[in-house]
Short mmCIF file of C-alpha atoms and ligand atoms in Angstrom, two decimals:
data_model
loop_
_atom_site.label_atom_id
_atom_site.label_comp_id
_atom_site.label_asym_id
_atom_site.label_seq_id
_atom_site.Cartn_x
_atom_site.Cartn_y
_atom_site.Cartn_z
CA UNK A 26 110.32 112.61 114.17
CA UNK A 27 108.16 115.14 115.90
CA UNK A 28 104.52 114.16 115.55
CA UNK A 29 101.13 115.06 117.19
CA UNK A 30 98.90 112.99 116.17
CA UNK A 31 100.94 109.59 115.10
CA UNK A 32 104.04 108.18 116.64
CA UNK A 33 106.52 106.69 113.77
CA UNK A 34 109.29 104.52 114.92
CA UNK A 35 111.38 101.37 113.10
CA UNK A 36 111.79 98.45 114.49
CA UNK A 37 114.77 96.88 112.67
CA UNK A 38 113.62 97.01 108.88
CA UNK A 39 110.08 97.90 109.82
CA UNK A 40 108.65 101.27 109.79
CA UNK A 41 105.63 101.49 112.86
CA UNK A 42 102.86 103.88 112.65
CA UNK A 43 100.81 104.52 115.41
CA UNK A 44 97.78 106.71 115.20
CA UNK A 45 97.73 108.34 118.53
CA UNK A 46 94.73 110.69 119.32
CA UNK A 47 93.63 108.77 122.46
CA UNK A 48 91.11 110.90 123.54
CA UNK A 49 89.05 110.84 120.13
CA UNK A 50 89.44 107.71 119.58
CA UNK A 51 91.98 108.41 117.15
CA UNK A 52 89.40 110.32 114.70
CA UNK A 53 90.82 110.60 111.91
CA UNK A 54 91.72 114.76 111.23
CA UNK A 55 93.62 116.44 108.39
CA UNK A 56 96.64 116.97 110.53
CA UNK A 57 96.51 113.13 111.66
CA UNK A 58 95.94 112.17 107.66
CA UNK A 59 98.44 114.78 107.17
CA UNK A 60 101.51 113.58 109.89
CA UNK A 61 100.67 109.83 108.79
CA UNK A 62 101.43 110.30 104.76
CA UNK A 63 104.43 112.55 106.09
CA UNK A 64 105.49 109.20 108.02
CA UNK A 65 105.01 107.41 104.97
CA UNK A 66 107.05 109.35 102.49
CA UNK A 67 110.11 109.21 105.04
CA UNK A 68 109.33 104.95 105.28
CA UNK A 69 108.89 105.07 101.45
CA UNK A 70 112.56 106.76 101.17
CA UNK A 71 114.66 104.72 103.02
CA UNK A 72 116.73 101.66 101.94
CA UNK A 73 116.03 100.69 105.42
CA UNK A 74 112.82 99.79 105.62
CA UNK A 75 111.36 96.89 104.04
CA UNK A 76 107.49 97.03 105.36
CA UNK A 77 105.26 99.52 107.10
CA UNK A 78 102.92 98.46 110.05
CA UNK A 79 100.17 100.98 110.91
CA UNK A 80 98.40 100.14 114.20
CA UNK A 81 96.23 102.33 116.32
CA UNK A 82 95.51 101.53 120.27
CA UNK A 83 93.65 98.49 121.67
CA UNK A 84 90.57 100.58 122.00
CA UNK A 85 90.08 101.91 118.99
CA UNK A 86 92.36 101.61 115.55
CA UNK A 87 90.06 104.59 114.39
CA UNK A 88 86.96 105.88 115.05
CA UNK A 89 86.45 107.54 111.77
CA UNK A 90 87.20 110.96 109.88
CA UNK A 91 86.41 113.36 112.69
CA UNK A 92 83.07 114.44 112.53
CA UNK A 93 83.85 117.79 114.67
CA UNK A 94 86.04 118.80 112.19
CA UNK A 95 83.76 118.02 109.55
CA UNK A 96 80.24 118.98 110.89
CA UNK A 97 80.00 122.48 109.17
CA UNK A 98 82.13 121.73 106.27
CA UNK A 99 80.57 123.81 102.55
CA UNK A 100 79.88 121.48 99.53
CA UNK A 101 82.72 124.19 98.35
CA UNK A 102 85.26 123.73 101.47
CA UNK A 103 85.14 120.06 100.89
CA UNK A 104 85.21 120.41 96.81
CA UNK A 105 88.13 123.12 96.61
CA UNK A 106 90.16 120.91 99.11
CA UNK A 107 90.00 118.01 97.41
CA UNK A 108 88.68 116.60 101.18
CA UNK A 109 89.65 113.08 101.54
CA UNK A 110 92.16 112.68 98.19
CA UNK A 111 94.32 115.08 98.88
CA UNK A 112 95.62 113.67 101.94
CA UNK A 113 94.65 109.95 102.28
CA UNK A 114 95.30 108.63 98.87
CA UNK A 115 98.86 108.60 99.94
CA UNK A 116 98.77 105.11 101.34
CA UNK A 117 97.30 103.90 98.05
CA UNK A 118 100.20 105.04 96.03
CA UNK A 119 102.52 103.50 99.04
CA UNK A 120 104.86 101.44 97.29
CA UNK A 121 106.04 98.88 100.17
CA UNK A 122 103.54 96.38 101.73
CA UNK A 123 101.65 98.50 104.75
CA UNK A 124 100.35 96.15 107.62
CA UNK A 125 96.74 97.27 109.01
CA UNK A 126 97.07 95.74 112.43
CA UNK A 127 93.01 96.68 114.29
CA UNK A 128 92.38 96.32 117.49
CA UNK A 129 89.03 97.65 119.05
CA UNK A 130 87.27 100.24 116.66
CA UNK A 131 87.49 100.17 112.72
CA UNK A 132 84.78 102.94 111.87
CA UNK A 133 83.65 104.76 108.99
CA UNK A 134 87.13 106.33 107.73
CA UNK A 135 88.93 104.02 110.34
CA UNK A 136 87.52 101.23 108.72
CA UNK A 137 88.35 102.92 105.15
CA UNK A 138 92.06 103.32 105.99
CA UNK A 139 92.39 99.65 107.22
CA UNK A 140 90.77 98.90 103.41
CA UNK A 141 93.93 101.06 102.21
CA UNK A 142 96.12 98.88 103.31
CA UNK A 143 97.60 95.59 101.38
CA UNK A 144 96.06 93.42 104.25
CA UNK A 145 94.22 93.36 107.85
CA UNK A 146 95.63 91.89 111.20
CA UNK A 147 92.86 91.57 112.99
CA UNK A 148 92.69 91.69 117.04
CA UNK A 149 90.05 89.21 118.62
CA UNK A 150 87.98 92.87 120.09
CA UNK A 151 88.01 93.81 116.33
CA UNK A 152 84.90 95.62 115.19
CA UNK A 153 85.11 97.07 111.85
CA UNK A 154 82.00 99.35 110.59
CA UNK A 155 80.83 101.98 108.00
CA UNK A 156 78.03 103.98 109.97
CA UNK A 157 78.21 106.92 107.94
CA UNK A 158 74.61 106.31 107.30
CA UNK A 159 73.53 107.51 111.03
CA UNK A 160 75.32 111.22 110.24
CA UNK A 161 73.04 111.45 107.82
CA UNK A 162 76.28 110.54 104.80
CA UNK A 163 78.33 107.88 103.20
CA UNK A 164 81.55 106.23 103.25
CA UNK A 165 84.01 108.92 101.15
CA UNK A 166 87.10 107.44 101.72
CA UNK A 167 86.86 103.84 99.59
CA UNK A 168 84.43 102.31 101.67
CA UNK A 169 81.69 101.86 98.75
CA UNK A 170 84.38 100.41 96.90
CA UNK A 171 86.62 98.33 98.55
CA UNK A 172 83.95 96.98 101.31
CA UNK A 173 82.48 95.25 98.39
CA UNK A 174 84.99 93.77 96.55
CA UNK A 175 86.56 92.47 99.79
CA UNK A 176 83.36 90.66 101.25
CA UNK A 177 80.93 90.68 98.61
CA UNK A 178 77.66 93.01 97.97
CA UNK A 179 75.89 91.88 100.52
CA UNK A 180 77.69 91.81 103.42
CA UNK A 181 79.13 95.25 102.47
CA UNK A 182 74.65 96.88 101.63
CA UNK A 183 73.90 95.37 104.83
CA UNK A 184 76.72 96.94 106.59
CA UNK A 185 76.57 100.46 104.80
CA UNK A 186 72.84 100.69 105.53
CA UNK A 187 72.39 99.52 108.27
CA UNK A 188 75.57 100.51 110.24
CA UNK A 189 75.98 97.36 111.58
CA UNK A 190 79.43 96.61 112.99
CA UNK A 191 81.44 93.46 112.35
CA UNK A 192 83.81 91.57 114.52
CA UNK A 193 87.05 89.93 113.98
CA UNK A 194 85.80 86.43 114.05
CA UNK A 195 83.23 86.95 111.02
CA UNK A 196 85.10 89.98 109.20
CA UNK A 197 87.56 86.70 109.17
CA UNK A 198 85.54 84.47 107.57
CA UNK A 199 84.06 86.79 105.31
CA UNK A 200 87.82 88.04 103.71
CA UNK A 201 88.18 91.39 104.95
CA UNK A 202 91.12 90.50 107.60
CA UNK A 203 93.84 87.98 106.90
CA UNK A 204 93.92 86.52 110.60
CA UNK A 205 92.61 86.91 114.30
CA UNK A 206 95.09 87.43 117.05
CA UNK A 207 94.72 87.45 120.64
CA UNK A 208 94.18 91.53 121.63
CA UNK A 209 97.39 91.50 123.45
CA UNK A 210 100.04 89.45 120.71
CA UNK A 211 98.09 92.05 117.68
CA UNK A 212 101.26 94.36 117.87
CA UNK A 213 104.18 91.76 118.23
CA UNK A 214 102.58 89.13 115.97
CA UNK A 215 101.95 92.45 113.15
CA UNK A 216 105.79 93.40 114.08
CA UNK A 217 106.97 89.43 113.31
CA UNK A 218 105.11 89.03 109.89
CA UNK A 219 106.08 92.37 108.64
CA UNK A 220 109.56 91.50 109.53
CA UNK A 221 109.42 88.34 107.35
CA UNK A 222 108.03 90.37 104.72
CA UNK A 223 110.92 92.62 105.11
CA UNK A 224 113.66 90.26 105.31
CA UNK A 225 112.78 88.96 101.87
CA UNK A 226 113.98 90.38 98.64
CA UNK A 227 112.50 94.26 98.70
CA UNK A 228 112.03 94.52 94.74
CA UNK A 229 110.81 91.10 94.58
CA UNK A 230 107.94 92.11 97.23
CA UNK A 231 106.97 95.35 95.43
CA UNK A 232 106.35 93.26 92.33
CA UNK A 233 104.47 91.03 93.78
CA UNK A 234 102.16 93.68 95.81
CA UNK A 235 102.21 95.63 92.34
CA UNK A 236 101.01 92.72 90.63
CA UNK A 237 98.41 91.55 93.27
CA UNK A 238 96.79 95.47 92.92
CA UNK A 239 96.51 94.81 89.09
CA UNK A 240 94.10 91.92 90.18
CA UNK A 241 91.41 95.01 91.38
CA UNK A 242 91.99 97.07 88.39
CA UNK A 243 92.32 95.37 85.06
CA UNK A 244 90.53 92.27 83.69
CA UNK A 245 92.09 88.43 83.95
CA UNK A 246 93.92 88.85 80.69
CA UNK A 247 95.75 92.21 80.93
CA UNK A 248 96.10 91.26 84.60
CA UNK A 249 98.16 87.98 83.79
CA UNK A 250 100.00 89.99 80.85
CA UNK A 251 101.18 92.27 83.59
CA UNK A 252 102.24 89.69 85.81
CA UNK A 253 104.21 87.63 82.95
CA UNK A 254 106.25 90.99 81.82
CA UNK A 255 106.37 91.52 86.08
CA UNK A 256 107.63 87.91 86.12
CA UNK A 257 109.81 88.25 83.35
CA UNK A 258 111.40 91.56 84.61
CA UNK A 259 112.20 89.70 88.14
CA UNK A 260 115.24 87.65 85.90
CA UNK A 261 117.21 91.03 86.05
CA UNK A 262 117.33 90.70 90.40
CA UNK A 263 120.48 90.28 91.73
CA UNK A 264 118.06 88.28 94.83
CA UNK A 265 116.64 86.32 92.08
CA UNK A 266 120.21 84.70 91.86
CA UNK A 267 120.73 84.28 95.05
CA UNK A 268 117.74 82.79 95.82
CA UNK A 269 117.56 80.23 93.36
CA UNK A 270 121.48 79.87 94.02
CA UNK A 271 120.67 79.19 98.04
CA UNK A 272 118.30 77.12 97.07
CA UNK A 273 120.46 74.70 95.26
CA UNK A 274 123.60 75.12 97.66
CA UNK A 275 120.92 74.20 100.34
CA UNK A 276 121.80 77.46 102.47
CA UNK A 277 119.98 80.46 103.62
CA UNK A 278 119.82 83.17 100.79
CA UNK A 279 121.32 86.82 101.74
CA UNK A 280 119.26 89.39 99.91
CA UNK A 281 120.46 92.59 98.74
CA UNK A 282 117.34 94.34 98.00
CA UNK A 283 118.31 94.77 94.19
C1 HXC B 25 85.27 112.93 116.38
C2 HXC B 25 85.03 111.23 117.90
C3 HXC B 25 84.82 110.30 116.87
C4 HXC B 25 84.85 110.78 115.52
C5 HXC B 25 84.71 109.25 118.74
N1 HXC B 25 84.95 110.54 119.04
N2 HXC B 25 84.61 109.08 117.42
N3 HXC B 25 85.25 112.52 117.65
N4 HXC B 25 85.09 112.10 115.33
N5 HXC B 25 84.69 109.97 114.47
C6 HXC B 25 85.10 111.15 120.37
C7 HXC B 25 83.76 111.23 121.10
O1 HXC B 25 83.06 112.36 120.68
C8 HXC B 25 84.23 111.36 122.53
O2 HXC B 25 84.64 112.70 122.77
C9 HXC B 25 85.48 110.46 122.56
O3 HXC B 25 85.90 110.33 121.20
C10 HXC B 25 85.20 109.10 123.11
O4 HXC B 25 84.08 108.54 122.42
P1 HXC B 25 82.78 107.97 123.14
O5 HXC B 25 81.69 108.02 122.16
O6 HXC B 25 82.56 108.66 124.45
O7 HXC B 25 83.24 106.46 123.43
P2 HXC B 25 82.36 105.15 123.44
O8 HXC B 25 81.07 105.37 124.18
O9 HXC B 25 83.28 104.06 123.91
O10 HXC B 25 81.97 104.89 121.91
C11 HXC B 25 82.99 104.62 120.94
C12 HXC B 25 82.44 104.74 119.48
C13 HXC B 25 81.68 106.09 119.34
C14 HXC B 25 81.45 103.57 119.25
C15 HXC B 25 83.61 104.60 118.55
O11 HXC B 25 82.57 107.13 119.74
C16 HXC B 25 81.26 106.37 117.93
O12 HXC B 25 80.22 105.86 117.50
N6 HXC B 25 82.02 107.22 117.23
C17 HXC B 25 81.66 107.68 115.91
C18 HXC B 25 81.88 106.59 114.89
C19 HXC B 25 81.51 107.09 113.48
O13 HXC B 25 80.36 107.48 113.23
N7 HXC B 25 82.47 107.04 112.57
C20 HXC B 25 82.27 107.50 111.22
C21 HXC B 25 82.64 108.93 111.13
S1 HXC B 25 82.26 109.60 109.57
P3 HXC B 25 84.28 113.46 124.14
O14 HXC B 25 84.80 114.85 123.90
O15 HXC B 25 82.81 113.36 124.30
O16 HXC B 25 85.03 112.71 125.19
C22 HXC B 25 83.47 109.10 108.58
C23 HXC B 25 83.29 109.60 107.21
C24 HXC B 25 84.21 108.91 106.29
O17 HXC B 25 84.38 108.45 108.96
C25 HXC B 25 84.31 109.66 105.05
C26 HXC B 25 85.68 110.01 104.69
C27 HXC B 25 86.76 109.50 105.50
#
Protein backbone atom coordinates (compact mmCIF):
# COMPACT_ATOMS: atom_id res chain seq x y z
CA UNK A 1 0.00 0.00 0.00
CA UNK A 2 1.84 3.01 -1.26
CA UNK A 3 1.11 5.97 0.99
CA UNK A 4 2.58 9.49 1.68
CA UNK A 5 1.17 10.71 4.29
CA UNK A 6 -0.12 7.49 6.48
CA UNK A 7 1.48 4.11 6.78
CA UNK A 8 -1.34 1.18 6.82
CA UNK A 9 -0.24 -2.18 7.90
CA UNK A 10 -2.24 -5.38 9.73
CA UNK A 11 -1.17 -6.86 12.43
CA UNK A 12 -2.93 -10.25 12.48
CA UNK A 13 -6.76 -9.25 12.30
CA UNK A 14 -5.99 -5.61 12.97
CA UNK A 15 -5.74 -2.98 10.42
CA UNK A 16 -2.90 -0.05 11.79
CA UNK A 17 -3.04 3.44 10.63
CA UNK A 18 -0.40 5.64 11.20
CA UNK A 19 -0.58 9.28 10.33
CA UNK A 20 2.89 10.05 9.30
CA UNK A 21 3.72 13.73 8.41
CA UNK A 22 6.53 14.08 11.00
CA UNK A 23 7.65 17.26 10.16
CA UNK A 24 4.11 19.05 10.55
CA UNK A 25 3.25 17.45 13.19
CA UNK A 26 1.11 15.33 11.26
CA UNK A 27 -1.29 18.39 10.17
CA UNK A 28 -3.92 17.11 9.00
CA UNK A 29 -4.06 17.89 4.76
CA UNK A 30 -6.54 16.72 2.12
CA UNK A 31 -4.13 14.20 0.76
CA UNK A 32 -3.46 12.85 4.48
CA UNK A 33 -7.57 12.90 5.04
CA UNK A 34 -7.57 11.60 1.63
CA UNK A 35 -4.79 8.38 1.91
CA UNK A 36 -6.37 7.66 5.52
CA UNK A 37 -10.25 7.05 4.26
CA UNK A 38 -8.45 5.19 1.23
CA UNK A 39 -6.84 2.97 4.15
CA UNK A 40 -10.09 2.63 5.56
CA UNK A 41 -12.18 1.45 2.67
CA UNK A 42 -9.44 -1.36 1.97
CA UNK A 43 -9.74 -2.30 6.20
CA UNK A 44 -13.56 -1.94 5.75
CA UNK A 45 -13.37 -4.67 2.77
CA UNK A 46 -11.61 -7.36 4.07
CA UNK A 47 -12.87 -10.48 5.93
CA UNK A 48 -9.59 -10.12 7.55
CA UNK A 49 -9.73 -7.51 9.63
CA UNK A 50 -11.73 -7.33 12.63
CA UNK A 51 -10.70 -3.68 14.15
CA UNK A 52 -8.86 -0.62 12.97
CA UNK A 53 -6.23 1.21 15.22
CA UNK A 54 -5.30 4.74 14.09
CA UNK A 55 -2.27 6.12 15.97
CA UNK A 56 -0.09 9.02 15.08
CA UNK A 57 3.69 9.48 16.61
CA UNK A 58 4.59 10.05 20.29
CA UNK A 59 4.92 13.70 19.60
CA UNK A 60 2.05 14.60 18.16
CA UNK A 61 -1.22 12.30 17.11
CA UNK A 62 -2.20 15.55 15.11
CA UNK A 63 -1.63 18.91 15.21
CA UNK A 64 -4.74 19.95 13.44
CA UNK A 65 -6.16 20.53 9.79
CA UNK A 66 -3.17 22.27 8.26
CA UNK A 67 -3.46 25.76 8.53
CA UNK A 68 -0.90 26.40 5.46
CA UNK A 69 -3.08 24.71 3.37
CA UNK A 70 -5.95 26.45 4.60
CA UNK A 71 -4.78 30.09 5.25
CA UNK A 72 -6.10 31.63 1.91
CA UNK A 73 -8.90 29.31 1.40
CA UNK A 74 -12.47 31.46 -0.41
CA UNK A 75 -15.78 31.11 1.58
CA UNK A 76 -16.43 29.52 -2.14
CA UNK A 77 -13.21 27.08 -2.27
CA UNK A 78 -14.20 25.74 1.06
CA UNK A 79 -18.20 25.72 0.16
CA UNK A 80 -17.87 24.08 -3.46
CA UNK A 81 -15.49 21.41 -1.88
CA UNK A 82 -17.52 20.39 0.61
CA UNK A 83 -14.04 21.15 2.90
CA UNK A 84 -14.00 18.90 5.80
CA UNK A 85 -17.19 16.34 4.76
CA UNK A 86 -16.06 15.30 1.83
CA UNK A 87 -13.09 13.63 3.02
CA UNK A 88 -13.25 13.09 6.84
CA UNK A 89 -16.73 11.89 7.35
CA UNK A 90 -15.41 8.63 6.15
CA UNK A 91 -14.42 7.39 9.57
CA UNK A 92 -17.93 8.19 10.80
CA UNK A 93 -19.59 5.91 8.38
CA UNK A 94 -16.60 3.25 9.31
CA UNK A 95 -18.39 0.26 10.06
CA UNK A 96 -15.74 -1.76 12.33
CA UNK A 97 -14.66 -0.39 15.78
CA UNK A 98 -11.57 2.26 14.97
CA UNK A 99 -9.09 2.61 17.99
CA UNK A 100 -7.86 6.41 18.53
CA UNK A 101 -4.61 5.59 20.27
CA UNK A 102 -2.97 9.75 21.20
CA UNK A 103 0.11 10.27 22.21
CA UNK A 104 1.56 13.91 22.48
CA UNK A 105 -0.65 16.48 20.46
CA UNK A 106 -4.55 16.15 19.91
CA UNK A 107 -5.29 19.70 18.30
CA UNK A 108 -8.01 21.37 16.69
CA UNK A 109 -8.83 18.74 13.75
CA UNK A 110 -6.36 16.26 15.53
CA UNK A 111 -8.39 16.43 18.40
CA UNK A 112 -11.68 16.23 16.06
CA UNK A 113 -10.52 12.99 14.39
CA UNK A 114 -9.69 11.29 17.78
CA UNK A 115 -13.67 12.39 18.58
CA UNK A 116 -14.37 10.30 15.24
CA UNK A 117 -13.37 7.46 16.54
CA UNK A 118 -15.54 4.77 18.72
CA UNK A 119 -13.06 5.41 21.68
CA UNK A 120 -9.64 7.18 22.92
CA UNK A 121 -6.38 5.39 24.17
CA UNK A 122 -4.85 7.86 25.76
CA UNK A 123 -0.84 8.17 26.25
CA UNK A 124 0.25 9.68 29.75
CA UNK A 125 1.97 13.05 27.39
CA UNK A 126 -1.65 13.29 26.01
CA UNK A 127 -2.81 16.83 25.39
CA UNK A 128 -5.94 17.11 23.54
CA UNK A 129 -7.17 20.82 22.48
CA UNK A 130 -9.52 22.86 20.18
CA UNK A 131 -7.56 26.27 19.68
CA UNK A 132 -9.22 27.19 16.66
CA UNK A 133 -10.19 30.26 18.50
CA UNK A 134 -6.44 31.81 18.32
CA UNK A 135 -6.67 31.59 14.14
CA UNK A 136 -9.22 33.72 14.47
CA UNK A 137 -12.07 30.30 13.67
CA UNK A 138 -13.80 27.34 15.11
CA UNK A 139 -13.69 23.73 15.38
CA UNK A 140 -15.28 22.46 11.70
CA UNK A 141 -14.66 19.05 11.95
CA UNK A 142 -17.19 17.82 15.06
CA UNK A 143 -15.49 19.52 17.66
CA UNK A 144 -18.63 21.79 18.73
CA UNK A 145 -20.43 18.71 18.78
CA UNK A 146 -18.86 15.87 20.04
CA UNK A 147 -16.48 17.88 22.66
CA UNK A 148 -19.68 18.48 24.42
CA UNK A 149 -21.48 15.55 24.57
CA UNK A 150 -18.30 13.68 25.59
CA UNK A 151 -17.30 15.96 28.66
CA UNK A 152 -20.09 18.14 29.22
CA UNK A 153 -20.71 22.04 28.25
CA UNK A 154 -18.44 23.30 30.31
CA UNK A 155 -15.44 21.68 30.07
CA UNK A 156 -15.89 21.67 26.24
CA UNK A 157 -16.87 26.41 26.36
CA UNK A 158 -13.92 26.59 28.45
CA UNK A 159 -11.79 24.66 26.17
CA UNK A 160 -13.18 26.12 22.78
CA UNK A 161 -12.71 29.66 24.09
CA UNK A 162 -10.16 29.69 25.69
CA UNK A 163 -7.86 27.19 23.83
CA UNK A 164 -6.86 25.62 26.73
CA UNK A 165 -5.29 22.19 26.29
CA UNK A 166 -6.13 19.10 28.32
CA UNK A 167 -4.01 16.24 29.42
CA UNK A 168 -4.48 12.60 29.61
CA UNK A 169 -4.90 12.39 33.30
CA UNK A 170 -8.04 14.88 33.41
CA UNK A 171 -9.37 14.29 29.68
CA UNK A 172 -9.58 10.75 31.73
CA UNK A 173 -11.57 11.70 34.33
CA UNK A 174 -13.66 13.92 32.47
CA UNK A 175 -14.82 10.90 29.68
CA UNK A 176 -13.18 11.90 26.65
CA UNK A 177 -10.45 8.92 26.69
CA UNK A 178 -11.22 5.41 27.86
CA UNK A 179 -7.71 4.86 29.65
CA UNK A 180 -4.10 6.32 30.29
CA UNK A 181 -1.13 4.30 29.23
CA UNK A 182 2.40 4.74 29.83
CA UNK A 183 3.81 6.85 26.44
CA UNK A 184 5.84 3.92 25.49
CA UNK A 185 3.10 0.62 25.98
CA UNK A 186 0.25 3.35 23.94
CA UNK A 187 0.93 1.33 20.64
CA UNK A 188 1.21 -2.35 21.95
CA UNK A 189 -1.45 -1.96 24.67
CA UNK A 190 -3.91 -0.16 21.50
CA UNK A 191 -2.60 -3.31 19.29
CA UNK A 192 -3.72 -5.95 22.36
CA UNK A 193 -7.29 -4.49 22.99
CA UNK A 194 -8.08 -4.12 19.39
CA UNK A 195 -7.04 -7.63 18.97
CA UNK A 196 -9.56 -8.79 21.63
CA UNK A 197 -12.04 -6.78 19.96
CA UNK A 198 -11.19 -8.56 16.85
CA UNK A 199 -11.05 -12.00 17.98
CA UNK A 200 -14.67 -11.77 19.05
CA UNK A 201 -17.62 -12.41 16.86
CA UNK A 202 -17.23 -9.54 13.89
CA UNK A 203 -21.16 -9.11 13.30
CA UNK A 204 -21.80 -9.31 16.87
CA UNK A 205 -19.27 -6.21 17.40
CA UNK A 206 -20.77 -4.11 14.57
CA UNK A 207 -24.12 -4.42 16.31
CA UNK A 208 -23.07 -3.52 19.25
CA UNK A 209 -20.94 -0.32 17.99
CA UNK A 210 -24.15 0.31 15.72
CA UNK A 211 -26.26 0.24 18.61
CA UNK A 212 -23.98 2.25 21.03
CA UNK A 213 -24.00 5.25 18.02
CA UNK A 214 -27.89 5.15 18.22
CA UNK A 215 -27.32 6.28 21.93
CA UNK A 216 -25.98 9.99 20.30
CA UNK A 217 -28.67 10.18 17.79
CA UNK A 218 -32.13 9.13 18.77
CA UNK A 219 -33.98 9.54 22.11
CA UNK A 220 -34.03 6.61 25.06
CA UNK A 221 -37.08 5.01 23.54
CA UNK A 222 -36.33 4.64 19.80
CA UNK A 223 -32.77 4.04 21.03
CA UNK A 224 -33.79 0.84 23.13
CA UNK A 225 -36.34 -0.14 20.20
CA UNK A 226 -33.28 -0.27 18.03
CA UNK A 227 -31.29 -2.19 20.27
CA UNK A 228 -34.21 -4.88 21.02
CA UNK A 229 -34.80 -5.48 17.02
CA UNK A 230 -30.50 -5.28 17.06
CA UNK A 231 -30.78 -7.84 19.89
CA UNK A 232 -33.32 -9.78 18.37
CA UNK A 233 -31.58 -9.93 14.90
CA UNK A 234 -28.23 -11.30 16.76
CA UNK A 235 -30.46 -14.96 17.18
CA UNK A 236 -29.78 -15.45 13.35
CA UNK A 237 -25.49 -15.58 14.18
CA UNK A 238 -23.99 -18.61 13.55
CA UNK A 239 -21.33 -17.08 16.71
CA UNK A 240 -24.38 -16.61 18.68
CA UNK A 241 -24.51 -20.53 18.77
CA UNK A 242 -21.36 -21.10 19.38
CA UNK A 243 -20.99 -18.90 21.98
CA UNK A 244 -23.73 -19.79 24.07
CA UNK A 245 -22.82 -23.52 22.99
CA UNK A 246 -18.98 -22.94 24.45
CA UNK A 247 -20.35 -21.59 27.12
CA UNK A 248 -22.26 -24.56 28.27
CA UNK A 249 -19.59 -27.23 27.01
CA UNK A 250 -17.24 -25.06 29.23
CA UNK A 251 -14.70 -24.54 26.19
CA UNK A 252 -13.36 -21.67 24.30
CA UNK A 253 -15.87 -20.54 21.50
CA UNK A 254 -14.40 -20.48 17.72
CA UNK A 255 -16.08 -17.63 15.91
CA UNK A 256 -16.79 -17.52 12.37
CA UNK A 257 -17.56 -13.98 11.87
CA UNK A 258 -21.21 -14.80 10.60
C1 LIG B 1 0.35 23.24 9.59
C2 LIG B 1 1.65 22.85 11.43
C3 LIG B 1 0.50 22.65 12.23
C4 LIG B 1 -0.77 22.77 11.60
C5 LIG B 1 2.23 22.39 13.48
N1 LIG B 1 2.70 22.68 12.24
N2 LIG B 1 0.90 22.38 13.49
N3 LIG B 1 1.56 23.13 10.13
N4 LIG B 1 -0.79 23.06 10.28
N5 LIG B 1 -1.92 22.58 12.26
C6 LIG B 1 4.09 22.81 11.81
C7 LIG B 1 4.72 24.09 12.34
O1 LIG B 1 4.38 25.17 11.52
C8 LIG B 1 6.19 23.74 12.24
O2 LIG B 1 6.61 23.90 10.89
C9 LIG B 1 6.21 22.25 12.58
O3 LIG B 1 4.89 21.77 12.36
C10 LIG B 1 6.58 21.99 14.01
O4 LIG B 1 5.75 22.79 14.86
P1 LIG B 1 6.30 23.79 15.97
O5 LIG B 1 5.26 24.78 16.22
O6 LIG B 1 7.67 24.29 15.60
O7 LIG B 1 6.46 22.78 17.21
P2 LIG B 1 6.25 23.08 18.76
O8 LIG B 1 6.91 24.37 19.14
O9 LIG B 1 6.67 21.83 19.46
O10 LIG B 1 4.68 23.30 18.94
C11 LIG B 1 3.76 22.23 18.66
C12 LIG B 1 2.28 22.75 18.57
C13 LIG B 1 2.24 23.97 17.60
C14 LIG B 1 1.86 23.19 19.98
C15 LIG B 1 1.44 21.59 18.13
O11 LIG B 1 2.83 23.57 16.37
C16 LIG B 1 0.85 24.43 17.33
O12 LIG B 1 0.29 25.17 18.13
N6 LIG B 1 0.31 24.04 16.16
C17 LIG B 1 -0.98 24.52 15.71
C18 LIG B 1 -2.10 23.87 16.48
C19 LIG B 1 -3.46 24.37 15.98
O13 LIG B 1 -3.76 25.57 16.03
N7 LIG B 1 -4.30 23.43 15.53
C20 LIG B 1 -5.60 23.76 15.01
C21 LIG B 1 -5.49 23.98 13.55
S1 LIG B 1 -7.00 24.55 12.87
P3 LIG B 1 8.03 24.56 10.51
O14 LIG B 1 7.99 24.61 9.01
O15 LIG B 1 8.06 25.88 11.19
O16 LIG B 1 9.03 23.60 11.05
C22 LIG B 1 -7.94 23.22 12.73
C23 LIG B 1 -9.26 23.54 12.17
C24 LIG B 1 -10.18 22.40 12.32
O17 LIG B 1 -7.57 22.13 13.03
C25 LIG B 1 -11.31 22.57 11.43
C26 LIG B 1 -11.53 21.44 10.54
C27 LIG B 1 -10.70 20.27 10.70
Amino acid sequence: MGYEFIIAETRGRVGLITLNRPKQMNALCDALVRELSAALDDFEKSEAIGAIVITGSQKAFAAGADITAMRDFSYMDAYKNDYITRDWERIKTCRKPVIAAVAGYALGGGCELAMMCDFILAADNAQFGQPEIKLGTLPGAGGTQRLPRAIGKAKAMEMCLTARMMGAEEAERAGLVARIIPTDKLLEEALITAEKIAAFSLPAVMMIKESINRAFESGLNEGLLFERRVFHASFVLEDQKEGMAAFADKRKPVFKHQ
